[in-house]
């Protein structure tokens, strides 16, 4: 018991030690984190949801609140869509400075799993494109996904979610965001 307490105290002291200048630079929010921080705020959302490829989408509206968390390193989104089902989703979008790539996570009330995707920024197109996969039915291969975040201007952005099934990529969800004042 005594060695456990000593180990815990040693770990706490190491974690509390001041960072070197190089360590501080490595954890300081950079350009990519500032880009994410510009999206913080309250947003009106228009959703287009395709139930089947080639069919017209279902359209609903909702709200989203985006906030920078964990020392300005991750953008958290709480999304609510008024579609009659009390749809709610939670996502995190961040930038890994060491790996030099963006990452996202997504969870919602209709999906029991977690979507994780990684990707990069195309400055010219003002887009962040991420790729990952979602779990499929038991015994089936994961479904490849592509997420595209298009930064239109300070008051608008668009998020698109694509799935690849049977070798064909299709747009499944489009969310158009307009900043609320």
mmCIF file of C-alpha atoms in Angstrom:
data_model
loop_
_atom_site.group_PDB
_atom_site.id
_atom_site.type_symbol
_atom_site.label_atom_id
_atom_site.label_comp_id
_atom_site.label_asym_id
_atom_site.label_seq_id
_atom_site.Cartn_x
_atom_site.Cartn_y
_atom_site.Cartn_z
ATOM 1 C CA UNK A 1 0.000 0.000 0.000
ATOM 2 C CA UNK A 2 2.829 2.351 0.945
ATOM 3 C CA UNK A 3 4.601 1.792 -2.417
ATOM 4 C CA UNK A 4 1.354 2.590 -4.258
ATOM 5 C CA UNK A 5 1.115 5.908 -2.437
ATOM 6 C CA UNK A 6 4.759 6.710 -3.262
ATOM 7 C CA UNK A 7 4.204 5.814 -6.898
ATOM 8 C CA UNK A 8 1.096 8.027 -7.077
ATOM 9 C CA UNK A 9 2.939 10.928 -5.434
ATOM 10 C CA UNK A 10 5.890 10.531 -7.841
ATOM 11 C CA UNK A 11 3.547 10.536 -10.832
ATOM 12 C CA UNK A 12 1.757 13.644 -9.533
ATOM 13 C CA UNK A 13 5.059 15.474 -9.071
ATOM 14 C CA UNK A 14 6.201 14.560 -12.581
ATOM 15 C CA UNK A 15 2.919 15.771 -14.062
ATOM 16 C CA UNK A 16 3.098 19.016 -12.098
ATOM 17 C CA UNK A 17 6.679 19.795 -13.197
ATOM 18 C CA UNK A 18 7.015 22.955 -15.285
ATOM 19 C CA UNK A 19 7.197 22.448 -19.057
ATOM 20 C CA UNK A 20 10.314 23.360 -20.998
ATOM 21 C CA UNK A 21 10.057 25.983 -23.757
ATOM 22 C CA UNK A 22 10.079 23.194 -26.353
ATOM 23 C CA UNK A 23 7.293 21.307 -24.528
ATOM 24 C CA UNK A 24 5.217 24.496 -24.256
ATOM 25 C CA UNK A 25 5.570 25.101 -28.004
ATOM 26 C CA UNK A 26 4.445 21.536 -28.698
ATOM 27 C CA UNK A 27 1.208 21.959 -26.736
ATOM 28 C CA UNK A 28 0.401 25.586 -27.652
ATOM 29 C CA UNK A 29 -2.624 25.941 -29.928
ATOM 30 C CA UNK A 30 -1.410 26.430 -33.494
ATOM 31 C CA UNK A 31 -2.968 27.666 -36.746
ATOM 32 C CA UNK A 32 -5.155 24.583 -37.120
ATOM 33 C CA UNK A 33 -6.490 24.949 -33.570
ATOM 34 C CA UNK A 34 -7.244 28.627 -34.200
ATOM 35 C CA UNK A 35 -9.125 27.611 -37.356
ATOM 36 C CA UNK A 36 -11.282 25.264 -35.242
ATOM 37 C CA UNK A 37 -11.757 27.933 -32.554
ATOM 38 C CA UNK A 38 -13.295 30.248 -35.166
ATOM 39 C CA UNK A 39 -16.193 27.757 -35.397
ATOM 40 C CA UNK A 40 -17.094 28.035 -31.715
ATOM 41 C CA UNK A 41 -20.562 29.454 -31.117
ATOM 42 C CA UNK A 42 -24.241 28.775 -31.643
ATOM 43 C CA UNK A 43 -25.460 27.699 -35.062
ATOM 44 C CA UNK A 44 -28.735 27.101 -36.901
ATOM 45 C CA UNK A 45 -28.524 23.859 -38.873
ATOM 46 C CA UNK A 46 -30.343 22.659 -41.984
ATOM 47 C CA UNK A 47 -30.024 18.917 -42.450
ATOM 48 C CA UNK A 48 -30.466 16.916 -45.644
ATOM 49 C CA UNK A 49 -30.611 13.180 -44.902
ATOM 50 C CA UNK A 50 -30.644 10.585 -47.679
ATOM 51 C CA UNK A 51 -32.455 7.409 -46.639
ATOM 52 C CA UNK A 52 -31.526 5.748 -49.949
ATOM 53 C CA UNK A 53 -29.168 6.693 -52.802
ATOM 54 C CA UNK A 54 -30.919 8.422 -55.691
ATOM 55 C CA UNK A 55 -33.969 9.365 -53.617
ATOM 56 C CA UNK A 56 -34.760 12.915 -52.491
ATOM 57 C CA UNK A 57 -33.377 13.726 -49.030
ATOM 58 C CA UNK A 58 -35.423 14.253 -45.907
ATOM 59 C CA UNK A 59 -34.956 17.840 -44.741
ATOM 60 C CA UNK A 60 -35.016 18.948 -41.121
ATOM 61 C CA UNK A 61 -33.722 21.842 -39.055
ATOM 62 C CA UNK A 62 -31.928 22.053 -35.764
ATOM 63 C CA UNK A 63 -29.305 23.761 -33.685
ATOM 64 C CA UNK A 64 -25.699 23.143 -32.773
ATOM 65 C CA UNK A 65 -23.476 24.513 -30.085
ATOM 66 C CA UNK A 66 -19.740 24.299 -30.753
ATOM 67 C CA UNK A 67 -17.160 25.038 -28.062
ATOM 68 C CA UNK A 68 -13.421 24.671 -27.719
ATOM 69 C CA UNK A 69 -12.540 22.337 -24.829
ATOM 70 C CA UNK A 70 -9.440 20.930 -23.153
ATOM 71 C CA UNK A 71 -7.274 24.058 -23.317
ATOM 72 C CA UNK A 72 -8.478 25.049 -26.775
ATOM 73 C CA UNK A 73 -7.325 21.835 -28.432
ATOM 74 C CA UNK A 74 -10.641 20.188 -29.392
ATOM 75 C CA UNK A 75 -13.897 21.494 -30.835
ATOM 76 C CA UNK A 76 -16.931 19.838 -29.210
ATOM 77 C CA UNK A 77 -20.278 19.893 -30.996
ATOM 78 C CA UNK A 78 -23.678 19.202 -29.463
ATOM 79 C CA UNK A 79 -26.136 18.789 -32.339
ATOM 80 C CA UNK A 80 -29.932 18.636 -32.031
ATOM 81 C CA UNK A 81 -32.179 18.052 -35.060
ATOM 82 C CA UNK A 82 -35.952 18.606 -34.799
ATOM 83 C CA UNK A 83 -36.957 15.578 -36.857
ATOM 84 C CA UNK A 84 -39.591 14.150 -34.531
ATOM 85 C CA UNK A 85 -37.149 11.672 -32.949
ATOM 86 C CA UNK A 86 -35.271 13.984 -30.568
ATOM 87 C CA UNK A 87 -32.102 13.375 -32.586
ATOM 88 C CA UNK A 88 -28.956 14.294 -30.702
ATOM 89 C CA UNK A 89 -25.324 13.901 -31.711
ATOM 90 C CA UNK A 90 -21.982 14.646 -30.116
ATOM 91 C CA UNK A 91 -18.731 15.145 -31.982
ATOM 92 C CA UNK A 92 -15.179 16.224 -31.357
ATOM 93 C CA UNK A 93 -12.888 17.657 -34.009
ATOM 94 C CA UNK A 94 -9.255 18.253 -33.214
ATOM 95 C CA UNK A 95 -5.805 18.599 -34.635
ATOM 96 C CA UNK A 96 -2.951 16.334 -33.580
ATOM 97 C CA UNK A 97 0.132 18.565 -33.825
ATOM 98 C CA UNK A 98 2.535 15.637 -33.488
ATOM 99 C CA UNK A 99 0.909 13.578 -36.266
ATOM 100 C CA UNK A 100 0.050 16.751 -38.232
ATOM 101 C CA UNK A 101 -3.482 15.633 -39.045
ATOM 102 C CA UNK A 102 -7.048 16.360 -38.035
ATOM 103 C CA UNK A 103 -9.243 13.776 -36.342
ATOM 104 C CA UNK A 104 -12.937 13.537 -35.587
ATOM 105 C CA UNK A 105 -15.206 11.414 -33.460
ATOM 106 C CA UNK A 106 -18.976 11.111 -33.785
ATOM 107 C CA UNK A 107 -21.643 9.540 -31.564
ATOM 108 C CA UNK A 108 -25.422 9.870 -31.765
ATOM 109 C CA UNK A 109 -28.636 8.440 -30.350
ATOM 110 C CA UNK A 110 -29.322 6.305 -33.455
ATOM 111 C CA UNK A 111 -25.911 4.653 -33.722
ATOM 112 C CA UNK A 112 -24.518 2.485 -30.924
ATOM 113 C CA UNK A 113 -20.908 2.843 -32.049
ATOM 114 C CA UNK A 114 -18.286 5.509 -32.526
ATOM 115 C CA UNK A 115 -17.131 6.930 -35.854
ATOM 116 C CA UNK A 116 -13.451 7.888 -35.897
ATOM 117 C CA UNK A 117 -11.823 9.553 -38.899
ATOM 118 C CA UNK A 118 -8.495 11.255 -39.723
ATOM 119 C CA UNK A 119 -7.443 13.648 -42.440
ATOM 120 C CA UNK A 120 -6.070 16.966 -43.546
ATOM 121 C CA UNK A 121 -6.742 20.536 -44.546
ATOM 122 C CA UNK A 122 -6.831 21.751 -48.135
ATOM 123 C CA UNK A 123 -6.123 25.477 -47.715
ATOM 124 C CA UNK A 124 -7.041 26.362 -51.302
ATOM 125 C CA UNK A 125 -10.443 24.657 -51.130
ATOM 126 C CA UNK A 126 -10.988 25.628 -47.469
ATOM 127 C CA UNK A 127 -11.924 22.046 -46.629
ATOM 128 C CA UNK A 128 -11.006 19.498 -44.017
ATOM 129 C CA UNK A 129 -11.427 15.979 -45.404
ATOM 130 C CA UNK A 130 -11.378 13.006 -43.043
ATOM 131 C CA UNK A 131 -11.600 9.277 -43.740
ATOM 132 C CA UNK A 132 -12.566 6.455 -41.436
ATOM 133 C CA UNK A 133 -14.988 3.574 -41.115
ATOM 134 C CA UNK A 134 -18.099 2.616 -39.203
ATOM 135 C CA UNK A 135 -18.971 -0.793 -37.881
ATOM 136 C CA UNK A 136 -21.352 -2.803 -40.033
ATOM 137 C CA UNK A 137 -23.689 -5.618 -39.083
ATOM 138 C CA UNK A 138 -21.956 -8.532 -37.381
ATOM 139 C CA UNK A 139 -19.888 -10.532 -39.838
ATOM 140 C CA UNK A 140 -19.710 -7.738 -42.422
ATOM 141 C CA UNK A 141 -16.765 -5.522 -43.297
ATOM 142 C CA UNK A 142 -16.661 -1.992 -41.833
ATOM 143 C CA UNK A 143 -18.235 0.711 -44.019
ATOM 144 C CA UNK A 144 -15.694 3.282 -45.286
ATOM 145 C CA UNK A 145 -16.737 6.884 -44.642
ATOM 146 C CA UNK A 146 -15.545 10.277 -45.775
ATOM 147 C CA UNK A 147 -16.320 13.515 -43.966
ATOM 148 C CA UNK A 148 -15.890 16.895 -45.650
ATOM 149 C CA UNK A 149 -16.054 20.153 -43.703
ATOM 150 C CA UNK A 150 -16.189 23.160 -46.038
ATOM 151 C CA UNK A 151 -15.414 26.540 -44.477
ATOM 152 C CA UNK A 152 -17.516 28.987 -46.478
ATOM 153 C CA UNK A 153 -17.028 32.161 -44.404
ATOM 154 C CA UNK A 154 -17.175 33.313 -40.758
ATOM 155 C CA UNK A 155 -20.957 32.902 -40.724
ATOM 156 C CA UNK A 156 -21.417 29.632 -42.653
ATOM 157 C CA UNK A 157 -19.932 26.186 -43.074
ATOM 158 C CA UNK A 158 -21.037 22.826 -44.450
ATOM 159 C CA UNK A 159 -20.456 19.273 -43.268
ATOM 160 C CA UNK A 160 -20.993 16.275 -45.572
ATOM 161 C CA UNK A 161 -20.881 12.603 -44.612
ATOM 162 C CA UNK A 162 -20.359 9.971 -47.325
ATOM 163 C CA UNK A 163 -20.587 6.175 -47.022
ATOM 164 C CA UNK A 164 -19.166 3.573 -49.404
ATOM 165 C CA UNK A 165 -21.401 0.526 -49.774
ATOM 166 C CA UNK A 166 -21.088 -2.047 -52.525
ATOM 167 C CA UNK A 167 -18.108 -0.148 -53.922
ATOM 168 C CA UNK A 168 -20.114 3.064 -54.489
ATOM 169 C CA UNK A 169 -19.687 6.203 -52.413
ATOM 170 C CA UNK A 170 -22.917 8.106 -51.689
ATOM 171 C CA UNK A 171 -23.743 11.246 -49.766
ATOM 172 C CA UNK A 172 -25.706 10.249 -46.651
ATOM 173 C CA UNK A 173 -25.965 13.512 -44.660
ATOM 174 C CA UNK A 174 -25.385 17.195 -45.377
ATOM 175 C CA UNK A 175 -25.514 19.796 -42.615
ATOM 176 C CA UNK A 176 -25.518 23.502 -43.518
ATOM 177 C CA UNK A 177 -24.592 25.762 -40.602
ATOM 178 C CA UNK A 178 -25.456 29.458 -40.217
ATOM 179 C CA UNK A 179 -24.153 31.355 -37.187
ATOM 180 C CA UNK A 180 -26.869 32.514 -34.770
ATOM 181 C CA UNK A 181 -26.557 35.977 -33.257
#
